[in-house]
PDB file of C-alpha atoms in Angstrom:
ATOM      1  CA  UNK A  26       0.000   0.000   0.000  1.00  0.00           C
ATOM      2  CA  UNK A  27       1.058   3.586  -0.602  1.00  0.00           C
ATOM      3  CA  UNK A  28       0.030   6.399   1.707  1.00  0.00           C
ATOM      4  CA  UNK A  29      -1.133   9.982   1.615  1.00  0.00           C
ATOM      5  CA  UNK A  30      -2.098  12.505   4.272  1.00  0.00           C
ATOM      6  CA  UNK A  31      -5.343  13.990   5.548  1.00  0.00           C
ATOM      7  CA  UNK A  32      -4.426  16.808   7.943  1.00  0.00           C
ATOM      8  CA  UNK A  33      -1.812  15.135  10.141  1.00  0.00           C
ATOM      9  CA  UNK A  34      -3.120  11.608   9.627  1.00  0.00           C
ATOM     10  CA  UNK A  35      -1.406   9.216   7.241  1.00  0.00           C
ATOM     11  CA  UNK A  36      -3.907   7.039   5.360  1.00  0.00           C
ATOM     12  CA  UNK A  37      -3.833   4.573   2.504  1.00  0.00           C
ATOM     13  CA  UNK A  38      -3.781   6.178  -0.936  1.00  0.00           C
ATOM     14  CA  UNK A  39      -6.977   4.267  -1.763  1.00  0.00           C
ATOM     15  CA  UNK A  40      -9.913   4.363   0.643  1.00  0.00           C
ATOM     16  CA  UNK A  41     -13.093   2.322   0.903  1.00  0.00           C
ATOM     17  CA  UNK A  42     -16.354   4.024  -0.015  1.00  0.00           C
ATOM     18  CA  UNK A  43     -18.747   2.148   2.249  1.00  0.00           C
ATOM     19  CA  UNK A  44     -22.042   3.500   0.884  1.00  0.00           C
ATOM     20  CA  UNK A  45     -22.865   0.429  -1.308  1.00  0.00           C
ATOM     21  CA  UNK A  46     -22.904  -1.712   1.830  1.00  0.00           C
ATOM     22  CA  UNK A  47     -26.027   0.011   3.173  1.00  0.00           C
ATOM     23  CA  UNK A  48     -28.103   1.582   0.396  1.00  0.00           C
ATOM     24  CA  UNK A  49     -30.358  -0.004  -2.229  1.00  0.00           C
ATOM     25  CA  UNK A  50     -29.221  -3.415  -3.520  1.00  0.00           C
ATOM     26  CA  UNK A  51     -26.912  -3.775  -0.521  1.00  0.00           C
ATOM     27  CA  UNK A  52     -25.361  -7.153   0.287  1.00  0.00           C
ATOM     28  CA  UNK A  53     -26.240  -9.126   3.384  1.00  0.00           C
ATOM     29  CA  UNK A  54     -24.297  -8.265   6.521  1.00  0.00           C
ATOM     30  CA  UNK A  55     -21.954 -11.235   6.239  1.00  0.00           C
ATOM     31  CA  UNK A  56     -20.772 -10.103   2.803  1.00  0.00           C
ATOM     32  CA  UNK A  57     -20.674  -6.457   3.872  1.00  0.00           C
ATOM     33  CA  UNK A  58     -18.402  -7.189   6.812  1.00  0.00           C
ATOM     34  CA  UNK A  59     -16.249  -9.461   4.665  1.00  0.00           C
ATOM     35  CA  UNK A  60     -15.835  -6.532   2.254  1.00  0.00           C
ATOM     36  CA  UNK A  61     -14.621  -4.234   5.030  1.00  0.00           C
ATOM     37  CA  UNK A  62     -12.254  -6.929   6.274  1.00  0.00           C
ATOM     38  CA  UNK A  63     -10.900  -7.462   2.753  1.00  0.00           C
ATOM     39  CA  UNK A  64     -10.180  -3.740   2.558  1.00  0.00           C
ATOM     40  CA  UNK A  65      -8.255  -3.876   5.815  1.00  0.00           C
ATOM     41  CA  UNK A  66      -6.374  -6.977   4.669  1.00  0.00           C
ATOM     42  CA  UNK A  67      -5.358  -5.066   1.523  1.00  0.00           C
ATOM     43  CA  UNK A  68      -3.902  -2.232   3.589  1.00  0.00           C
ATOM     44  CA  UNK A  69      -6.802   0.220   3.306  1.00  0.00           C
ATOM     45  CA  UNK A  70      -6.840   2.536   6.336  1.00  0.00           C
ATOM     46  CA  UNK A  71      -9.489   5.055   5.256  1.00  0.00           C
ATOM     47  CA  UNK A  72     -13.184   4.185   5.369  1.00  0.00           C
ATOM     48  CA  UNK A  73     -15.720   6.741   4.130  1.00  0.00           C
ATOM     49  CA  UNK A  74     -19.250   6.597   5.533  1.00  0.00           C
ATOM     50  CA  UNK A  75     -22.167   8.907   6.420  1.00  0.00           C
ATOM     51  CA  UNK A  76     -25.196   8.888   8.676  1.00  0.00           C
ATOM     52  CA  UNK A  77     -27.409   9.053   5.571  1.00  0.00           C
ATOM     53  CA  UNK A  78     -26.009   5.886   4.002  1.00  0.00           C
ATOM     54  CA  UNK A  79     -29.042   3.688   4.501  1.00  0.00           C
ATOM     55  CA  UNK A  80     -31.939   2.341   2.465  1.00  0.00           C
ATOM     56  CA  UNK A  81     -35.188   2.413   4.427  1.00  0.00           C
ATOM     57  CA  UNK A  82     -36.776   5.038   6.628  1.00  0.00           C
ATOM     58  CA  UNK A  83     -35.939   4.636  10.300  1.00  0.00           C
ATOM     59  CA  UNK A  84     -32.441   3.217   9.840  1.00  0.00           C
ATOM     60  CA  UNK A  85     -30.337   6.381   9.981  1.00  0.00           C
ATOM     61  CA  UNK A  86     -26.735   5.485  10.719  1.00  0.00           C
ATOM     62  CA  UNK A  87     -26.991   1.972   9.241  1.00  0.00           C
ATOM     63  CA  UNK A  88     -23.611   2.270   7.544  1.00  0.00           C
ATOM     64  CA  UNK A  89     -21.853   3.799  10.553  1.00  0.00           C
ATOM     65  CA  UNK A  90     -23.091   0.986  12.801  1.00  0.00           C
ATOM     66  CA  UNK A  91     -22.048  -1.586  10.204  1.00  0.00           C
ATOM     67  CA  UNK A  92     -18.541  -0.150   9.983  1.00  0.00           C
ATOM     68  CA  UNK A  93     -18.251  -0.118  13.775  1.00  0.00           C
ATOM     69  CA  UNK A  94     -19.260  -3.788  13.925  1.00  0.00           C
ATOM     70  CA  UNK A  95     -16.877  -4.748  11.130  1.00  0.00           C
ATOM     71  CA  UNK A  96     -13.928  -3.051  12.837  1.00  0.00           C
ATOM     72  CA  UNK A  97     -14.809  -4.649  16.169  1.00  0.00           C
ATOM     73  CA  UNK A  98     -14.889  -8.114  14.602  1.00  0.00           C
ATOM     74  CA  UNK A  99     -11.642  -7.757  12.672  1.00  0.00           C
ATOM     75  CA  UNK A 100      -8.875  -9.957  13.958  1.00  0.00           C
ATOM     76  CA  UNK A 101      -6.111  -7.380  13.631  1.00  0.00           C
ATOM     77  CA  UNK A 102      -5.267  -3.929  14.927  1.00  0.00           C
ATOM     78  CA  UNK A 103      -7.625  -1.210  13.643  1.00  0.00           C
ATOM     79  CA  UNK A 104      -6.385   1.696  15.765  1.00  0.00           C
ATOM     80  CA  UNK A 105      -4.728   3.232  12.681  1.00  0.00           C
ATOM     81  CA  UNK A 106      -7.918   3.190  10.588  1.00  0.00           C
ATOM     82  CA  UNK A 107      -9.479   6.599   9.908  1.00  0.00           C
ATOM     83  CA  UNK A 108     -13.256   6.419   9.691  1.00  0.00           C
ATOM     84  CA  UNK A 109     -14.507   9.547   7.956  1.00  0.00           C
ATOM     85  CA  UNK A 110     -18.221  10.212   8.260  1.00  0.00           C
ATOM     86  CA  UNK A 111     -20.562  12.921   7.053  1.00  0.00           C
ATOM     87  CA  UNK A 112     -23.659  14.784   8.201  1.00  0.00           C
ATOM     88  CA  UNK A 113     -26.161  17.149   6.668  1.00  0.00           C
ATOM     89  CA  UNK A 114     -28.114  14.859   4.352  1.00  0.00           C
ATOM     90  CA  UNK A 115     -31.075  12.597   4.943  1.00  0.00           C
ATOM     91  CA  UNK A 116     -32.985   9.793   3.253  1.00  0.00           C
ATOM     92  CA  UNK A 117     -36.738   9.596   3.869  1.00  0.00           C
ATOM     93  CA  UNK A 118     -36.821   6.031   2.545  1.00  0.00           C
ATOM     94  CA  UNK A 119     -38.386   6.757  -0.848  1.00  0.00           C
ATOM     95  CA  UNK A 120     -35.067   6.893  -2.690  1.00  0.00           C
ATOM     96  CA  UNK A 121     -34.699  10.672  -2.402  1.00  0.00           C
ATOM     97  CA  UNK A 122     -32.040  12.695  -0.586  1.00  0.00           C
ATOM     98  CA  UNK A 123     -32.638  15.747   1.592  1.00  0.00           C
ATOM     99  CA  UNK A 124     -30.257  18.451   2.827  1.00  0.00           C
ATOM    100  CA  UNK A 125     -30.212  19.985   6.317  1.00  0.00           C
ATOM    101  CA  UNK A 126     -27.310  22.270   7.148  1.00  0.00           C
ATOM    102  CA  UNK A 127     -28.498  24.088  10.246  1.00  0.00           C
ATOM    103  CA  UNK A 128     -25.877  24.305  13.002  1.00  0.00           C
ATOM    104  CA  UNK A 129     -28.187  22.594  15.501  1.00  0.00           C
ATOM    105  CA  UNK A 130     -28.720  19.636  13.183  1.00  0.00           C
ATOM    106  CA  UNK A 131     -25.039  19.264  12.301  1.00  0.00           C
ATOM    107  CA  UNK A 132     -23.875  19.374  15.897  1.00  0.00           C
ATOM    108  CA  UNK A 133     -26.499  16.861  16.981  1.00  0.00           C
ATOM    109  CA  UNK A 134     -25.723  14.626  13.999  1.00  0.00           C
ATOM    110  CA  UNK A 135     -21.990  14.622  14.740  1.00  0.00           C
ATOM    111  CA  UNK A 136     -22.528  13.737  18.386  1.00  0.00           C
ATOM    112  CA  UNK A 137     -24.828  10.872  17.397  1.00  0.00           C
ATOM    113  CA  UNK A 138     -22.397   9.633  14.739  1.00  0.00           C
ATOM    114  CA  UNK A 139     -19.604   9.510  17.320  1.00  0.00           C
ATOM    115  CA  UNK A 140     -21.785   7.307  19.530  1.00  0.00           C
ATOM    116  CA  UNK A 141     -22.602   4.953  16.659  1.00  0.00           C
ATOM    117  CA  UNK A 142     -18.949   4.645  15.735  1.00  0.00           C
ATOM    118  CA  UNK A 143     -18.000   4.115  19.366  1.00  0.00           C
ATOM    119  CA  UNK A 144     -15.395   6.882  19.430  1.00  0.00           C
ATOM    120  CA  UNK A 145     -14.779   9.832  21.722  1.00  0.00           C
ATOM    121  CA  UNK A 146     -13.946  12.048  18.739  1.00  0.00           C
ATOM    122  CA  UNK A 147     -14.603  11.524  15.017  1.00  0.00           C
ATOM    123  CA  UNK A 148     -11.334  11.496  13.068  1.00  0.00           C
ATOM    124  CA  UNK A 149     -12.782  13.329  10.056  1.00  0.00           C
ATOM    125  CA  UNK A 150     -16.286  14.803   9.964  1.00  0.00           C
ATOM    126  CA  UNK A 151     -17.522  16.154   6.642  1.00  0.00           C
ATOM    127  CA  UNK A 152     -20.392  18.500   5.867  1.00  0.00           C
ATOM    128  CA  UNK A 153     -22.152  16.404   3.261  1.00  0.00           C
ATOM    129  CA  UNK A 154     -23.624  19.138   1.078  1.00  0.00           C
ATOM    130  CA  UNK A 155     -24.318  22.883   1.330  1.00  0.00           C
ATOM    131  CA  UNK A 156     -27.895  23.675   2.328  1.00  0.00           C
ATOM    132  CA  UNK A 157     -29.237  26.469   0.096  1.00  0.00           C
ATOM    133  CA  UNK A 158     -31.594  27.481   2.901  1.00  0.00           C
ATOM    134  CA  UNK A 159     -28.775  28.071   5.412  1.00  0.00           C
ATOM    135  CA  UNK A 160     -25.922  30.584   5.059  1.00  0.00           C
ATOM    136  CA  UNK A 161     -22.747  28.666   4.309  1.00  0.00           C
ATOM    137  CA  UNK A 162     -20.843  30.425   7.071  1.00  0.00           C
ATOM    138  CA  UNK A 163     -23.380  29.212   9.631  1.00  0.00           C
ATOM    139  CA  UNK A 164     -23.069  25.570   8.557  1.00  0.00           C
ATOM    140  CA  UNK A 165     -19.271  25.767   8.543  1.00  0.00           C
ATOM    141  CA  UNK A 166     -19.423  27.561  11.874  1.00  0.00           C
ATOM    142  CA  UNK A 167     -20.994  24.422  13.329  1.00  0.00           C
ATOM    143  CA  UNK A 168     -17.895  22.478  12.254  1.00  0.00           C
ATOM    144  CA  UNK A 169     -15.772  25.098  14.030  1.00  0.00           C
ATOM    145  CA  UNK A 170     -17.778  24.538  17.216  1.00  0.00           C
ATOM    146  CA  UNK A 171     -17.437  20.770  16.881  1.00  0.00           C
ATOM    147  CA  UNK A 172     -13.679  21.130  16.512  1.00  0.00           C
ATOM    148  CA  UNK A 173     -13.450  23.422  19.515  1.00  0.00           C
ATOM    149  CA  UNK A 174     -15.572  21.041  21.597  1.00  0.00           C
ATOM    150  CA  UNK A 175     -13.370  18.064  20.681  1.00  0.00           C
ATOM    151  CA  UNK A 176     -16.273  16.184  19.106  1.00  0.00           C
ATOM    152  CA  UNK A 177     -14.310  15.954  15.852  1.00  0.00           C
ATOM    153  CA  UNK A 178     -10.566  16.042  15.194  1.00  0.00           C
ATOM    154  CA  UNK A 179     -10.691  17.352  11.630  1.00  0.00           C
ATOM    155  CA  UNK A 180     -13.355  18.797   9.351  1.00  0.00           C
ATOM    156  CA  UNK A 181     -14.151  18.259   5.691  1.00  0.00           C
ATOM    157  CA  UNK A 182     -16.611  19.674   3.189  1.00  0.00           C
ATOM    158  CA  UNK A 183     -18.290  17.973   0.267  1.00  0.00           C
ATOM    159  CA  UNK A 184     -20.012  18.977  -2.968  1.00  0.00           C
ATOM    160  CA  UNK A 185     -18.605  22.486  -2.802  1.00  0.00           C
ATOM    161  CA  UNK A 186     -17.380  25.305  -5.044  1.00  0.00           C
ATOM    162  CA  UNK A 187     -14.039  27.089  -4.894  1.00  0.00           C
ATOM    163  CA  UNK A 188     -15.714  30.064  -3.193  1.00  0.00           C
ATOM    164  CA  UNK A 189     -17.151  27.778  -0.513  1.00  0.00           C
ATOM    165  CA  UNK A 190     -13.753  26.134   0.001  1.00  0.00           C
ATOM    166  CA  UNK A 191     -12.098  29.521   0.497  1.00  0.00           C
ATOM    167  CA  UNK A 192     -14.755  30.678   2.953  1.00  0.00           C
ATOM    168  CA  UNK A 193     -14.581  27.417   4.904  1.00  0.00           C
ATOM    169  CA  UNK A 194     -10.785  27.712   5.030  1.00  0.00           C
ATOM    170  CA  UNK A 195     -11.052  31.215   6.479  1.00  0.00           C
ATOM    171  CA  UNK A 196     -13.432  29.977   9.186  1.00  0.00           C
ATOM    172  CA  UNK A 197     -11.771  26.659  10.003  1.00  0.00           C
ATOM    173  CA  UNK A 198      -8.104  27.336   9.299  1.00  0.00           C
ATOM    174  CA  UNK A 199      -6.014  24.256   9.951  1.00  0.00           C
ATOM    175  CA  UNK A 200      -9.159  22.472  11.109  1.00  0.00           C
ATOM    176  CA  UNK A 201     -10.225  22.072   7.480  1.00  0.00           C
ATOM    177  CA  UNK A 202      -8.611  18.884   6.199  1.00  0.00           C
ATOM    178  CA  UNK A 203     -10.446  17.695   3.091  1.00  0.00           C
ATOM    179  CA  UNK A 204     -12.756  18.326   0.176  1.00  0.00           C
ATOM    180  CA  UNK A 205     -14.921  15.552  -1.234  1.00  0.00           C
ATOM    181  CA  UNK A 206     -16.404  16.284  -4.662  1.00  0.00           C
ATOM    182  CA  UNK A 207     -17.433  14.113  -7.565  1.00  0.00           C
ATOM    183  CA  UNK A 208     -14.479  13.594  -9.906  1.00  0.00           C
ATOM    184  CA  UNK A 209     -13.867  10.860 -12.454  1.00  0.00           C
ATOM    185  CA  UNK A 210     -13.067  10.305 -16.131  1.00  0.00           C
ATOM    186  CA  UNK A 211     -16.675  11.255 -16.889  1.00  0.00           C
ATOM    187  CA  UNK A 212     -16.967  14.176 -14.467  1.00  0.00           C
ATOM    188  CA  UNK A 213     -14.057  16.605 -14.379  1.00  0.00           C
ATOM    189  CA  UNK A 214     -15.802  19.940 -13.885  1.00  0.00           C
ATOM    190  CA  UNK A 215     -14.499  20.028 -10.308  1.00  0.00           C
ATOM    191  CA  UNK A 216     -10.897  20.390 -11.507  1.00  0.00           C
ATOM    192  CA  UNK A 217     -10.744  23.951 -10.054  1.00  0.00           C
ATOM    193  CA  UNK A 218     -11.744  22.590  -6.636  1.00  0.00           C
ATOM    194  CA  UNK A 219      -9.072  19.910  -6.894  1.00  0.00           C
ATOM    195  CA  UNK A 220      -6.371  22.454  -7.728  1.00  0.00           C
ATOM    196  CA  UNK A 221      -7.462  24.789  -4.935  1.00  0.00           C
ATOM    197  CA  UNK A 222      -7.435  21.894  -2.460  1.00  0.00           C
ATOM    198  CA  UNK A 223      -3.899  21.055  -3.545  1.00  0.00           C
ATOM    199  CA  UNK A 224      -2.887  24.708  -3.124  1.00  0.00           C
ATOM    200  CA  UNK A 225      -4.364  24.902   0.380  1.00  0.00           C
ATOM    201  CA  UNK A 226      -2.875  21.598   1.523  1.00  0.00           C
ATOM    202  CA  UNK A 227      -6.240  19.824   1.679  1.00  0.00           C
ATOM    203  CA  UNK A 228      -6.877  16.219   0.746  1.00  0.00           C
ATOM    204  CA  UNK A 229      -9.207  15.806  -2.227  1.00  0.00           C
ATOM    205  CA  UNK A 230     -11.420  12.714  -2.005  1.00  0.00           C
ATOM    206  CA  UNK A 231     -13.170  12.020  -5.331  1.00  0.00           C
ATOM    207  CA  UNK A 232     -16.544  10.367  -4.857  1.00  0.00           C
ATOM    208  CA  UNK A 233     -17.857   8.067  -7.580  1.00  0.00           C
ATOM    209  CA  UNK A 234     -14.258   7.980  -8.916  1.00  0.00           C
ATOM    210  CA  UNK A 235     -14.972   5.269 -11.490  1.00  0.00           C
ATOM    211  CA  UNK A 236     -17.675   7.285 -13.249  1.00  0.00           C
ATOM    212  CA  UNK A 237     -17.778   6.619 -16.972  1.00  0.00           C
ATOM    213  CA  UNK A 238     -16.001   3.278 -16.581  1.00  0.00           C
ATOM    214  CA  UNK A 239     -17.942   1.417 -13.907  1.00  0.00           C
ATOM    215  CA  UNK A 240     -21.527   1.693 -12.717  1.00  0.00           C
ATOM    216  CA  UNK A 241     -22.069   3.835  -9.637  1.00  0.00           C
ATOM    217  CA  UNK A 242     -23.998   2.390  -6.700  1.00  0.00           C
ATOM    218  CA  UNK A 243     -26.569   5.117  -7.238  1.00  0.00           C
ATOM    219  CA  UNK A 244     -27.262   3.967 -10.796  1.00  0.00           C
ATOM    220  CA  UNK A 245     -28.982   0.734  -9.831  1.00  0.00           C
ATOM    221  CA  UNK A 246     -28.176  -2.754 -11.140  1.00  0.00           C
ATOM    222  CA  UNK A 247     -28.785  -1.758 -14.762  1.00  0.00           C
ATOM    223  CA  UNK A 248     -26.773   1.438 -14.700  1.00  0.00           C
ATOM    224  CA  UNK A 249     -24.590   2.336 -17.685  1.00  0.00           C
ATOM    225  CA  UNK A 250     -20.943   1.462 -18.074  1.00  0.00           C
ATOM    226  CA  UNK A 251     -18.468   2.208 -20.827  1.00  0.00           C
ATOM    227  CA  UNK A 252     -16.350  -0.226 -22.794  1.00  0.00           C
ATOM    228  CA  UNK A 253     -13.588   0.223 -25.309  1.00  0.00           C
ATOM    229  CA  UNK A 254     -12.148   3.408 -23.792  1.00  0.00           C
ATOM    230  CA  UNK A 255      -8.456   4.240 -23.484  1.00  0.00           C
ATOM    231  CA  UNK A 256      -8.712   3.039 -19.903  1.00  0.00           C
ATOM    232  CA  UNK A 257      -9.853  -0.376 -21.127  1.00  0.00           C
ATOM    233  CA  UNK A 258      -7.165  -0.535 -23.819  1.00  0.00           C
ATOM    234  CA  UNK A 259      -4.376   0.211 -21.368  1.00  0.00           C
ATOM    235  CA  UNK A 260      -5.891  -2.201 -18.844  1.00  0.00           C
ATOM    236  CA  UNK A 261      -5.768  -4.967 -21.454  1.00  0.00           C
ATOM    237  CA  UNK A 262      -2.147  -4.122 -22.286  1.00  0.00           C
ATOM    238  CA  UNK A 263      -1.169  -4.184 -18.611  1.00  0.00           C
ATOM    239  CA  UNK A 264      -3.254  -7.217 -17.684  1.00  0.00           C
ATOM    240  CA  UNK A 265      -5.197  -5.335 -14.988  1.00  0.00           C
ATOM    241  CA  UNK A 266      -8.755  -4.118 -14.571  1.00  0.00           C
ATOM    242  CA  UNK A 267      -9.976  -0.850 -16.094  1.00  0.00           C
ATOM    243  CA  UNK A 268     -10.898   0.210 -12.561  1.00  0.00           C
ATOM    244  CA  UNK A 269      -7.253  -0.058 -11.519  1.00  0.00           C
ATOM    245  CA  UNK A 270      -6.222   2.129 -14.446  1.00  0.00           C
ATOM    246  CA  UNK A 271      -8.807   4.768 -13.483  1.00  0.00           C
ATOM    247  CA  UNK A 272      -7.624   4.828  -9.879  1.00  0.00           C
ATOM    248  CA  UNK A 273      -3.954   4.986 -10.922  1.00  0.00           C
ATOM    249  CA  UNK A 274      -4.868   7.865 -13.254  1.00  0.00           C
ATOM    250  CA  UNK A 275      -6.586   9.673 -10.379  1.00  0.00           C
ATOM    251  CA  UNK A 276      -3.569   9.195  -8.110  1.00  0.00           C
ATOM    252  CA  UNK A 277      -1.380  10.671 -10.828  1.00  0.00           C
ATOM    253  CA  UNK A 278      -3.590  13.752 -11.125  1.00  0.00           C
ATOM    254  CA  UNK A 279      -2.381  15.226  -7.841  1.00  0.00           C
ATOM    255  CA  UNK A 280      -0.702  14.177  -4.591  1.00  0.00           C
ATOM    256  CA  UNK A 281      -3.807  15.579  -2.867  1.00  0.00           C
ATOM    257  CA  UNK A 282      -6.082  12.953  -4.416  1.00  0.00           C
ATOM    258  CA  UNK A 283      -7.255  10.010  -2.309  1.00  0.00           C
ATOM    259  CA  UNK A 284      -9.932   8.059  -4.217  1.00  0.00           C
ATOM    260  CA  UNK A 285     -12.645   6.297  -2.207  1.00  0.00           C
ATOM    261  CA  UNK A 286     -14.150   3.756  -4.622  1.00  0.00           C
ATOM    262  CA  UNK A 287     -17.274   2.016  -3.429  1.00  0.00           C
ATOM    263  CA  UNK A 288     -17.392  -1.740  -3.032  1.00  0.00           C
ATOM    264  CA  UNK A 289     -19.952  -4.320  -2.024  1.00  0.00           C
ATOM    265  CA  UNK A 290     -17.792  -7.414  -2.576  1.00  0.00           C
ATOM    266  CA  UNK A 291     -14.376  -8.335  -1.147  1.00  0.00           C
ATOM    267  CA  UNK A 292     -12.978  -8.865  -4.646  1.00  0.00           C
ATOM    268  CA  UNK A 293     -13.893  -5.318  -5.681  1.00  0.00           C
ATOM    269  CA  UNK A 294     -11.987  -3.504  -2.949  1.00  0.00           C
ATOM    270  CA  UNK A 295      -9.075  -5.939  -3.198  1.00  0.00           C
ATOM    271  CA  UNK A 296      -8.783  -5.092  -6.886  1.00  0.00           C
ATOM    272  CA  UNK A 297      -9.104  -1.351  -6.240  1.00  0.00           C
ATOM    273  CA  UNK A 298      -6.382  -1.397  -3.582  1.00  0.00           C
ATOM    274  CA  UNK A 299      -3.960  -2.896  -6.103  1.00  0.00           C
ATOM    275  CA  UNK A 300      -4.130   0.333  -8.119  1.00  0.00           C
ATOM    276  CA  UNK A 301      -1.335   1.732  -5.941  1.00  0.00           C
ATOM    277  CA  UNK A 302       1.012  -0.816  -7.559  1.00  0.00           C
ATOM    278  CA  UNK A 303       0.263   0.529 -11.046  1.00  0.00           C
ATOM    279  CA  UNK A 304       2.431   3.407 -12.265  1.00  0.00           C
ATOM    280  CA  UNK A 305       1.257   4.810 -15.577  1.00  0.00           C
ATOM    281  CA  UNK A 306       3.854   6.032 -18.077  1.00  0.00           C
ATOM    282  CA  UNK A 307       3.808   9.504 -19.587  1.00  0.00           C
ATOM    283  CA  UNK A 308       2.641   7.950 -22.842  1.00  0.00           C
ATOM    284  CA  UNK A 309      -0.224   6.187 -21.116  1.00  0.00           C
ATOM    285  CA  UNK A 310      -1.251   9.303 -19.212  1.00  0.00           C
ATOM    286  CA  UNK A 311      -1.249  11.317 -22.451  1.00  0.00           C
ATOM    287  CA  UNK A 312      -3.311   8.626 -24.176  1.00  0.00           C
ATOM    288  CA  UNK A 313      -5.836   8.674 -21.336  1.00  0.00           C
ATOM    289  CA  UNK A 314      -6.006  12.471 -21.435  1.00  0.00           C
ATOM    290  CA  UNK A 315      -6.627  12.416 -25.179  1.00  0.00           C
ATOM    291  CA  UNK A 316      -9.396   9.872 -24.728  1.00  0.00           C
ATOM    292  CA  UNK A 317     -11.317  11.767 -22.046  1.00  0.00           C
ATOM    293  CA  UNK A 318     -14.731  13.143 -23.002  1.00  0.00           C
ATOM    294  CA  UNK A 319     -14.659  16.888 -23.672  1.00  0.00           C
TER     295      UNK A 319
END
């Protein structure tokens, strides 16, 4: 495994996106826990979750509780594993997503997430999405209060613009550790946010990093995938999966990038973790760049 840094914490260069283990079409608990354990066996030390990663109404925190159980049942040392969770979104149970960014909600959500995870302080707590009904400074201010209270050790923001990153950085200072935006071969309009994160010393965690190559968990079982791309051609030449090529490409984009691909099977995260062993040549990187959708 290779490693990168979130704030002052060293983590694996590939994380585990745990959302598929709890939302629609989720595996049974035995397979879900086996997937987390496979990630740990592969050297993954970053697990990304959220209180809203659940399927049905009335099961808020399903994914956080699952991760806590999986870590507790693992046979090895997990003290070095960073569990990053998020608050500010909800799922009524009808497939939709809501946004609530009031300070009262965020502070209460963080405290409850800490209890579910069984920790005194959350290693990385991320504001899941800006709430258009709440001033951004007020939502970020809640993260400042959580940092000051010791409820969280580091703060992150997700689904944000460069202006929101700059404002959050002014409010949180060194307490701001990460930005999590969608970024993949198919979705690269958050390149400015990636470059600003790099400039400010923030980790950049692409969500849905395999977009355009592999189906996202949110797409459902019949979601679209691509074939015959430059990623697939290079994968065939190297004898690896296209997913590994995508993740290696992401790692090469910036030292700030830490992809968190989702997985619902042990084989998936084991394959993803191997991307750190794949170093793409300048020729391959240029070929991939040329093949990206405009």
